[in-house]
Amino acid sequence: MPALVLLGAQWGDEGKGKATDLLGGSVDYVVRYQGGNNAGHTVVVGDQKYALHLLPSGILSPGCTPVIGNGVVVDPAVLLSELSGLAERGVDTSKLLISGNAHLITPYHTTLDKVSERFLGKRKIGTTGRGIGPAYADKINRVGIRVQDLFDESILRQKVEAALDSKNQVLAKLYNRRAIAVDQVVEELLGYADQLSGYVADTTLVLNNAIDRGQVVLFEGGQGTLLDVDHGTYPFVTSSNPTAGGACTGTGVGPTKISRVIGILKAYTTRVGAGPFPTELLDEDGEKLRTIGGERGVTTGRDRRCGWFDAVIARYATRVNGLTDFFLTKLDVLTGWERIPVCVAYEIDGKRVEELPYSQTDFHHATPIYETLPGWSEDITQAKTFDDLPKNAQKYVQALEEMSGAPISAIGVGPGRDETIQINSFL
């Protein structure tokens, strides 16, 4: 069963792009199974840096077929722009497959996303304003528009008319905005049909057949576990399921066909947007992590909030995803600290809590309990094996592994494709 899931084990931005790219040369298909262009991956190949927002990272691996699954919401303008940008840099994008059942982000979704977030004021969620939430809401409300609808003008028009009947009322009467014309939306969407038609396929059939043939399929999640709409820090979450279960519903591949689930962990913790963050650092250490780690969102451009490693969150990710392995990234960023605190538990109302509280109220009031580990000053970016790491760096990795509940099978010691220590093979 050569199917693997690779996902974020924190609040996203853990380095999934690098991990996927590392495996890309050894797998036949890389599949995005949820999210939209609110997720971003940075991949460094040689002296080239690629920022991917909607496309699977496997598109940079020549022998790999990249797939956008049915669980993704697709902004066609963003997708075509990203494909064009890669083609200009000599990347072959012809093998991309897009599920006909994936839902589209339309102009009215982005408009509603932006005006509703502004309307919330201090209660805003921290959305990227790219229409992802409204597109998923329409999907659940059964008024969404799918990729396949681009190829039937009659169905497309009926669906746009039905959607705008209510949305224009909201825009005009609640937000004092101008109504959106049906013809304008239909014309824009139809303009994408010819450009996308060659990519659209029954990806569920393609992927299941590939697995049955013994080919290797890698499912790539966007965002991270703590942003999952069911299992994250609700309501400060995304609108889909980045956790392992989302790989099944977002692709049509059953759970019995998945052999390994790999969680990506930063050696510290970051998050973008609003919401609780127990280990957040609002001091010089936090700014130092942000600067050295280049902690700015690939898609949003926003500075990431930074904090020490949170083992409570890591254990939670292991549990809800059934993780078999961890890929620890950005260990090099911690070089230079004399002592490195690690959150091992929380204090809530005077009590020590070692598992993530299910209560939103409790989590908002959680105070981290730290253990401090010795740091290192040696440059680790040239390390090729675990033994090449300084002893204190080795002890740090071993402590995180013990606290997190799954083996650390790879370690990122720099941003480059080759700056990775492989301890155990994922395949």
Coordinates of C-alpha atoms in Angstrom, one line a residue:
M1 CA 0.0 0.0 0.0
P2 CA 2.4 2.7 -1.2
A3 CA 0.3 5.7 -0.2
L4 CA 1.6 8.3 2.2
V5 CA 0.0 11.4 3.8
L6 CA 2.3 14.3 4.6
L7 CA 0.7 17.1 6.7
G8 CA 1.5 19.9 9.1
A9 CA 1.6 19.0 12.8
Q10 CA 1.3 22.6 14.2
W11 CA -0.5 25.7 12.8
G12 CA 0.9 25.4 9.3
D13 CA 4.0 26.8 7.7
E14 CA 6.1 23.9 9.0
G15 CA 8.0 23.3 5.8
K16 CA 5.7 20.8 4.0
G17 CA 6.9 22.0 0.6
K18 CA 10.4 21.0 1.3
A19 CA 9.4 17.6 2.7
T20 CA 7.1 16.9 -0.3
D21 CA 9.8 18.0 -2.7
L22 CA 12.3 15.7 -1.0
L23 CA 10.1 12.8 -1.6
G24 CA 8.9 14.0 -5.0
G25 CA 11.7 12.2 -6.9
S26 CA 10.7 8.9 -5.4
V27 CA 6.9 9.1 -5.8
D28 CA 4.7 8.9 -8.9
Y29 CA 1.9 11.2 -7.8
V30 CA 1.7 14.2 -5.4
V31 CA -1.8 15.2 -4.4
R32 CA -3.2 18.3 -2.7
Y33 CA -6.3 17.2 -0.9
Q34 CA -7.7 20.3 0.7
G35 CA -7.4 24.1 1.1
G36 CA -6.9 26.6 -1.6
N37 CA -4.5 29.4 -2.4
N38 CA -4.5 30.4 1.3
A39 CA -1.7 27.9 1.8
G40 CA 1.8 28.4 0.6
H41 CA 4.9 26.3 0.2
T42 CA 8.4 27.5 -0.4
V43 CA 10.7 25.0 -2.2
V44 CA 14.4 25.7 -2.8
V45 CA 16.1 23.8 -5.7
G46 CA 19.7 24.7 -6.1
D47 CA 19.8 28.5 -6.3
Q48 CA 16.2 28.7 -7.4
K49 CA 13.4 29.5 -5.0
Y50 CA 9.8 28.6 -5.8
A51 CA 6.7 29.9 -4.0
L52 CA 3.7 27.6 -4.6
H53 CA 0.3 28.6 -3.4
L54 CA -2.2 26.2 -5.0
L55 CA -0.1 23.7 -7.0
P56 CA 1.2 20.5 -5.3
S57 CA 5.0 20.7 -4.6
G58 CA 5.5 17.6 -6.8
I59 CA 5.1 19.8 -9.9
L60 CA 8.8 20.6 -9.5
S61 CA 9.8 16.9 -9.8
P62 CA 10.0 15.9 -13.5
G63 CA 8.9 12.3 -13.1
C64 CA 5.9 13.1 -10.8
T65 CA 2.3 13.7 -11.7
P66 CA 0.8 16.6 -9.6
V67 CA -2.9 16.3 -8.7
I68 CA -5.4 18.8 -7.3
G69 CA -8.0 16.7 -5.6
N70 CA -11.7 17.1 -5.1
G71 CA -11.3 18.5 -1.6
V72 CA -9.4 21.6 -2.9
V73 CA -11.1 24.9 -3.7
V74 CA -9.6 26.4 -6.9
D75 CA -9.3 30.0 -7.9
P76 CA -8.9 29.6 -11.7
A77 CA -7.2 32.9 -12.1
V78 CA -4.6 32.1 -9.5
L79 CA -4.1 28.6 -10.8
L80 CA -3.5 29.8 -14.4
S81 CA -1.2 32.6 -13.2
E82 CA 0.9 30.1 -11.1
L83 CA 1.1 27.7 -14.1
S84 CA 2.2 30.5 -16.4
G85 CA 4.9 31.7 -13.9
L86 CA 6.4 28.2 -13.6
A87 CA 6.3 27.6 -17.4
E88 CA 8.2 30.9 -17.8
R89 CA 10.9 29.4 -15.6
G90 CA 11.2 26.3 -17.6
V91 CA 9.0 24.0 -15.4
D92 CA 6.9 21.5 -17.2
T93 CA 3.3 21.8 -16.0
S94 CA 1.7 19.6 -18.6
K95 CA 1.2 16.6 -16.3
L96 CA -1.1 18.4 -13.8
L97 CA -4.4 16.8 -13.2
I98 CA -7.4 18.6 -11.6
S99 CA -10.5 16.9 -10.2
G100 CA -13.7 17.8 -12.0
N101 CA -15.3 17.7 -8.6
A102 CA -13.1 20.3 -7.0
H103 CA -15.1 23.5 -6.2
L104 CA -14.3 26.9 -7.7
I105 CA -13.6 30.2 -5.9
T106 CA -15.6 32.8 -7.8
P107 CA -15.3 36.6 -7.7
Y108 CA -18.3 36.9 -5.3
H109 CA -16.5 34.5 -2.8
T110 CA -13.5 36.8 -2.5
T111 CA -15.7 39.9 -2.3
L112 CA -17.8 38.3 0.5
D113 CA -14.7 37.1 2.3
K114 CA -13.1 40.6 2.5
V115 CA -16.2 42.6 3.4
S116 CA -17.4 40.1 6.1
E117 CA -13.9 40.0 7.7
R118 CA -13.9 43.8 7.9
F119 CA -17.4 43.8 9.3
L120 CA -16.3 41.6 12.2
G121 CA -13.8 44.2 13.4
K122 CA -12.1 43.0 16.6
R123 CA -13.8 39.6 16.3
K124 CA -12.2 38.9 12.9
I125 CA -10.8 35.4 12.3
G126 CA -7.6 36.5 10.4
T127 CA -8.7 35.1 7.1
T128 CA -6.5 35.7 4.0
G129 CA -9.5 37.3 2.2
R130 CA -9.1 34.9 -0.8
G131 CA -12.6 33.5 -0.8
I132 CA -11.7 30.1 0.6
G133 CA -14.2 30.1 3.5
P134 CA -17.2 31.3 1.4
A135 CA -16.4 28.8 -1.3
Y136 CA -16.4 25.9 1.3
A137 CA -19.6 27.3 2.8
D138 CA -21.3 27.1 -0.6
K139 CA -20.0 23.6 -1.0
I140 CA -21.6 22.5 2.2
N141 CA -24.8 24.5 1.4
R142 CA -24.9 22.6 -1.9
V143 CA -24.8 25.8 -4.0
G144 CA -21.2 25.6 -5.0
I145 CA -19.7 25.6 -8.5
R146 CA -17.4 22.8 -9.5
V147 CA -14.7 22.7 -12.1
Q148 CA -16.8 20.4 -14.3
D149 CA -19.5 23.1 -14.4
L150 CA -17.2 25.3 -16.6
F151 CA -17.9 23.0 -19.5
D152 CA -21.7 23.3 -19.4
E153 CA -22.8 26.9 -19.8
S154 CA -26.4 26.2 -19.0
I155 CA -25.6 24.5 -15.6
L156 CA -23.0 27.2 -14.8
R157 CA -25.5 30.0 -15.4
Q158 CA -28.2 28.4 -13.3
K159 CA -25.8 27.9 -10.4
V160 CA -24.4 31.4 -10.5
E161 CA -27.9 32.9 -10.7
A162 CA -29.0 30.8 -7.7
A163 CA -26.0 31.8 -5.7
L164 CA -26.2 35.5 -6.4
D165 CA -29.9 35.7 -5.6
S166 CA -29.1 35.5 -1.9
K167 CA -25.5 36.9 -2.0
N168 CA -26.5 40.1 -3.7
Q169 CA -29.1 40.7 -1.0
V170 CA -26.4 40.3 1.7
L171 CA -24.0 42.5 -0.1
A172 CA -26.5 45.3 -0.7
K173 CA -28.5 45.2 2.5
L174 CA -26.0 44.2 5.1
Y175 CA -22.7 45.5 3.7
N176 CA -24.0 48.4 1.6
R177 CA -22.1 47.0 -1.5
R178 CA -23.0 47.0 -5.1
A179 CA -24.7 43.9 -6.4
I180 CA -22.6 41.5 -8.7
A181 CA -23.9 40.9 -12.2
V182 CA -24.6 37.3 -13.2
D183 CA -23.4 37.8 -16.8
Q184 CA -20.1 39.2 -15.6
V185 CA -19.4 36.2 -13.4
V186 CA -20.5 33.7 -16.0
E187 CA -18.4 35.3 -18.7
E188 CA -15.3 35.4 -16.5
L189 CA -15.7 31.7 -15.5
L190 CA -16.4 30.5 -19.1
G191 CA -13.2 32.3 -20.1
Y192 CA -11.2 29.7 -18.1
A193 CA -12.8 26.6 -19.6
D194 CA -10.6 26.1 -22.6
Q195 CA -7.4 26.9 -20.6
L196 CA -8.3 24.3 -18.0
S197 CA -10.0 21.6 -20.0
G198 CA -6.8 19.6 -20.8
Y199 CA -6.0 19.2 -17.0
V200 CA -9.4 18.0 -15.8
A201 CA -9.8 14.3 -15.0
D202 CA -11.5 11.7 -12.8
T203 CA -8.7 11.9 -10.3
T204 CA -10.3 9.5 -7.9
L205 CA -10.1 6.8 -10.5
V206 CA -6.6 7.8 -11.6
L207 CA -5.2 7.6 -8.0
N208 CA -6.9 4.4 -7.0
N209 CA -5.7 2.7 -10.2
A210 CA -2.2 4.0 -9.6
I211 CA -2.1 2.5 -6.1
D212 CA -3.5 -0.8 -7.3
R213 CA -0.6 -0.8 -9.8
G214 CA 1.9 -0.4 -7.0
Q215 CA 2.8 3.2 -7.8
V216 CA 3.6 5.6 -4.9
V217 CA 1.1 8.3 -4.1
L218 CA 1.9 11.2 -1.7
F219 CA -1.0 13.2 -0.3
E220 CA 0.0 16.7 0.7
G221 CA -2.0 18.7 3.1
G222 CA -2.1 22.5 3.3
Q223 CA -2.2 24.5 6.5
G224 CA -1.7 22.4 9.7
T225 CA -3.4 20.2 12.3
L226 CA -4.3 23.0 14.6
L227 CA -6.1 24.9 11.8
D228 CA -8.4 21.9 11.0
V229 CA -12.0 23.0 11.0
D230 CA -12.9 20.0 13.3
H231 CA -9.8 19.4 15.3
G232 CA -8.1 22.8 15.4
T233 CA -8.3 25.9 17.6
Y234 CA -11.9 26.7 16.4
P235 CA -13.0 29.3 15.3
F236 CA -9.5 30.4 14.4
V237 CA -9.1 27.7 11.8
T238 CA -9.3 27.1 8.1
S239 CA -12.5 25.9 6.4
S240 CA -11.4 22.3 5.6
N241 CA -9.6 19.3 7.0
P242 CA -5.8 19.3 6.8
T243 CA -5.7 16.3 9.2
A244 CA -5.1 12.8 7.8
G245 CA -8.8 12.0 7.4
G246 CA -9.1 14.8 4.9
A247 CA -6.8 13.0 2.6
C248 CA -9.4 10.3 2.1
T249 CA -12.5 12.6 1.7
G250 CA -10.4 15.1 -0.4
T251 CA -9.3 12.5 -2.9
G252 CA -11.6 9.5 -2.9
V253 CA -8.9 7.1 -1.7
G254 CA -9.9 4.9 1.2
P255 CA -8.0 4.8 4.5
T256 CA -7.0 1.1 4.1
K257 CA -4.8 2.2 1.2
I258 CA -2.7 4.6 3.3
S259 CA 0.4 3.1 4.7
R260 CA 2.2 6.0 6.5
V261 CA 1.2 9.4 7.9
I262 CA 4.1 11.9 8.2
G263 CA 3.8 15.0 10.4
I264 CA 5.9 18.1 9.7
L265 CA 7.2 19.8 12.8
K266 CA 9.2 23.0 13.1
A267 CA 11.9 22.9 15.8
Y268 CA 10.0 25.8 17.3
T269 CA 6.4 27.0 16.7
T270 CA 4.7 29.6 14.5
R271 CA 1.2 30.6 13.5
V272 CA -0.3 33.2 11.2
G273 CA -3.6 35.0 12.0
A274 CA -5.6 35.4 15.2
G275 CA -6.2 32.8 17.9
P276 CA -4.6 31.3 21.0
F277 CA -0.8 30.5 21.0
P278 CA 0.5 29.5 24.4
T279 CA 4.2 29.6 23.7
E280 CA 4.1 32.9 21.7
L281 CA 7.1 35.1 22.3
L282 CA 6.6 38.9 22.3
D283 CA 10.2 39.7 23.1
E284 CA 13.7 39.6 21.6
D285 CA 13.7 35.9 21.3
G286 CA 10.5 36.0 19.3
E287 CA 11.9 38.6 16.9
K288 CA 15.1 36.7 16.6
L289 CA 13.3 33.5 15.6
R290 CA 11.2 35.5 13.1
T291 CA 14.3 37.1 11.5
I292 CA 16.6 34.1 11.4
G293 CA 13.8 31.8 10.3
G294 CA 12.5 34.1 7.6
E295 CA 9.0 33.8 9.2
R296 CA 6.9 35.6 6.7
G297 CA 3.8 33.9 5.1
V298 CA 4.5 32.6 1.5
T299 CA 0.9 33.4 0.5
T300 CA -0.1 36.2 2.9
G301 CA 3.1 38.1 3.2
R302 CA 2.2 38.5 6.9
D303 CA 4.8 38.1 9.7
R304 CA 4.3 34.9 11.5
R305 CA 3.9 34.8 15.3
C306 CA 6.8 32.9 16.8
G307 CA 7.2 30.8 20.0
W308 CA 9.1 27.9 21.5
F309 CA 8.4 24.3 20.6
D310 CA 5.1 23.0 22.1
A311 CA 5.2 19.3 22.8
V312 CA 1.5 19.3 23.9
I313 CA 0.5 20.3 20.4
A314 CA 2.9 17.7 18.9
R315 CA 1.3 14.9 21.0
Y316 CA -2.1 16.0 19.9
A317 CA -1.1 15.9 16.2
T318 CA 0.2 12.4 16.7
R319 CA -3.1 11.3 18.2
V320 CA -5.6 12.9 15.8
N321 CA -3.6 12.0 12.6
G322 CA -2.3 8.6 13.7
L323 CA 1.2 9.8 12.8
T324 CA 3.8 7.2 12.0
D325 CA 6.8 9.6 11.5
F326 CA 7.9 13.2 12.0
F327 CA 10.0 15.4 9.7
L328 CA 11.6 18.0 12.0
T329 CA 12.4 21.2 10.0
K330 CA 14.4 24.4 10.7
L331 CA 16.6 22.9 13.4
D332 CA 19.4 25.3 12.1
V333 CA 17.3 28.3 13.2
L334 CA 18.0 27.5 16.8
T335 CA 21.7 27.6 16.5
G336 CA 23.2 30.2 18.8
W337 CA 20.8 30.0 21.8
E338 CA 22.6 29.0 25.0
R339 CA 19.4 27.5 26.5
I340 CA 16.3 26.5 24.6
P341 CA 12.9 26.2 26.5
V342 CA 10.4 23.5 25.4
C343 CA 6.8 23.5 26.5
V344 CA 6.1 20.1 28.0
A345 CA 2.7 20.8 29.6
Y346 CA 0.2 23.7 30.4
E347 CA -0.9 25.2 33.6
I348 CA -4.7 25.8 33.6
D349 CA -6.4 27.1 36.7
G350 CA -3.5 26.0 38.9
K351 CA -3.4 22.5 37.5
R352 CA -0.8 20.8 35.3
V353 CA -2.3 19.6 32.0
E354 CA -0.3 17.4 29.6
E355 CA -2.9 17.0 26.8
L356 CA -4.5 19.6 24.6
P357 CA -7.7 20.8 26.4
Y358 CA -10.8 20.3 24.4
S359 CA -12.4 23.4 25.9
Q360 CA -11.7 26.6 24.0
T361 CA -11.9 28.6 27.2
D362 CA -9.2 26.4 28.9
F363 CA -6.9 26.6 25.9
H364 CA -7.2 30.4 25.8
H365 CA -6.1 30.4 29.5
A366 CA -3.3 27.9 29.1
T367 CA 0.1 28.9 30.4
P368 CA 3.1 26.9 29.2
I369 CA 5.3 24.9 31.5
Y370 CA 8.8 24.8 30.2
E371 CA 11.8 22.5 30.5
T372 CA 15.0 24.1 29.3
L373 CA 17.5 22.2 27.2
P374 CA 21.1 23.1 26.4
G375 CA 21.7 24.9 23.1
W376 CA 24.6 24.8 20.6
S377 CA 26.6 27.3 18.7
E378 CA 28.1 25.1 15.9
D379 CA 26.9 25.6 12.3
I380 CA 24.8 22.5 11.4
T381 CA 23.8 23.3 7.8
Q382 CA 26.5 20.9 6.4
A383 CA 25.5 18.0 8.6
K384 CA 24.7 14.9 6.5
T385 CA 24.0 12.3 9.3
F386 CA 22.6 12.5 12.8
D387 CA 26.1 11.9 14.2
D388 CA 27.3 15.0 12.4
L389 CA 25.1 17.2 14.7
P390 CA 26.5 18.7 17.9
K391 CA 25.7 16.6 21.0
N392 CA 23.3 19.2 22.3
A393 CA 21.5 19.3 19.0
Q394 CA 21.2 15.5 19.1
K395 CA 19.8 15.7 22.6
Y396 CA 17.3 18.4 21.6
V397 CA 16.0 16.2 18.7
Q398 CA 15.8 13.1 20.9
A399 CA 13.9 15.0 23.6
L400 CA 11.4 16.3 21.1
E401 CA 10.9 12.8 19.7
E402 CA 10.3 11.4 23.2
M403 CA 7.8 14.1 24.0
S404 CA 5.9 14.0 20.7
G405 CA 5.1 10.3 20.5
A406 CA 6.4 9.3 17.1
P407 CA 9.9 8.8 15.6
I408 CA 11.7 11.7 13.9
S409 CA 12.7 10.2 10.6
A410 CA 14.2 13.3 8.9
I411 CA 15.7 16.6 10.0
G412 CA 15.9 19.9 8.1
V413 CA 19.2 21.7 8.7
G414 CA 18.8 24.4 6.1
P415 CA 16.4 25.6 3.4
G416 CA 18.0 23.8 0.5
R417 CA 16.7 20.5 -1.0
D418 CA 19.9 18.7 0.0
E419 CA 20.1 20.2 3.5
T420 CA 18.3 17.3 5.1
I421 CA 19.4 14.5 7.4
Q422 CA 17.4 11.3 6.5
I423 CA 17.3 9.0 9.5
N424 CA 14.7 6.5 8.4
S425 CA 13.3 6.1 4.9
F426 CA 9.7 7.2 4.4
L427 CA 9.2 4.7 1.5

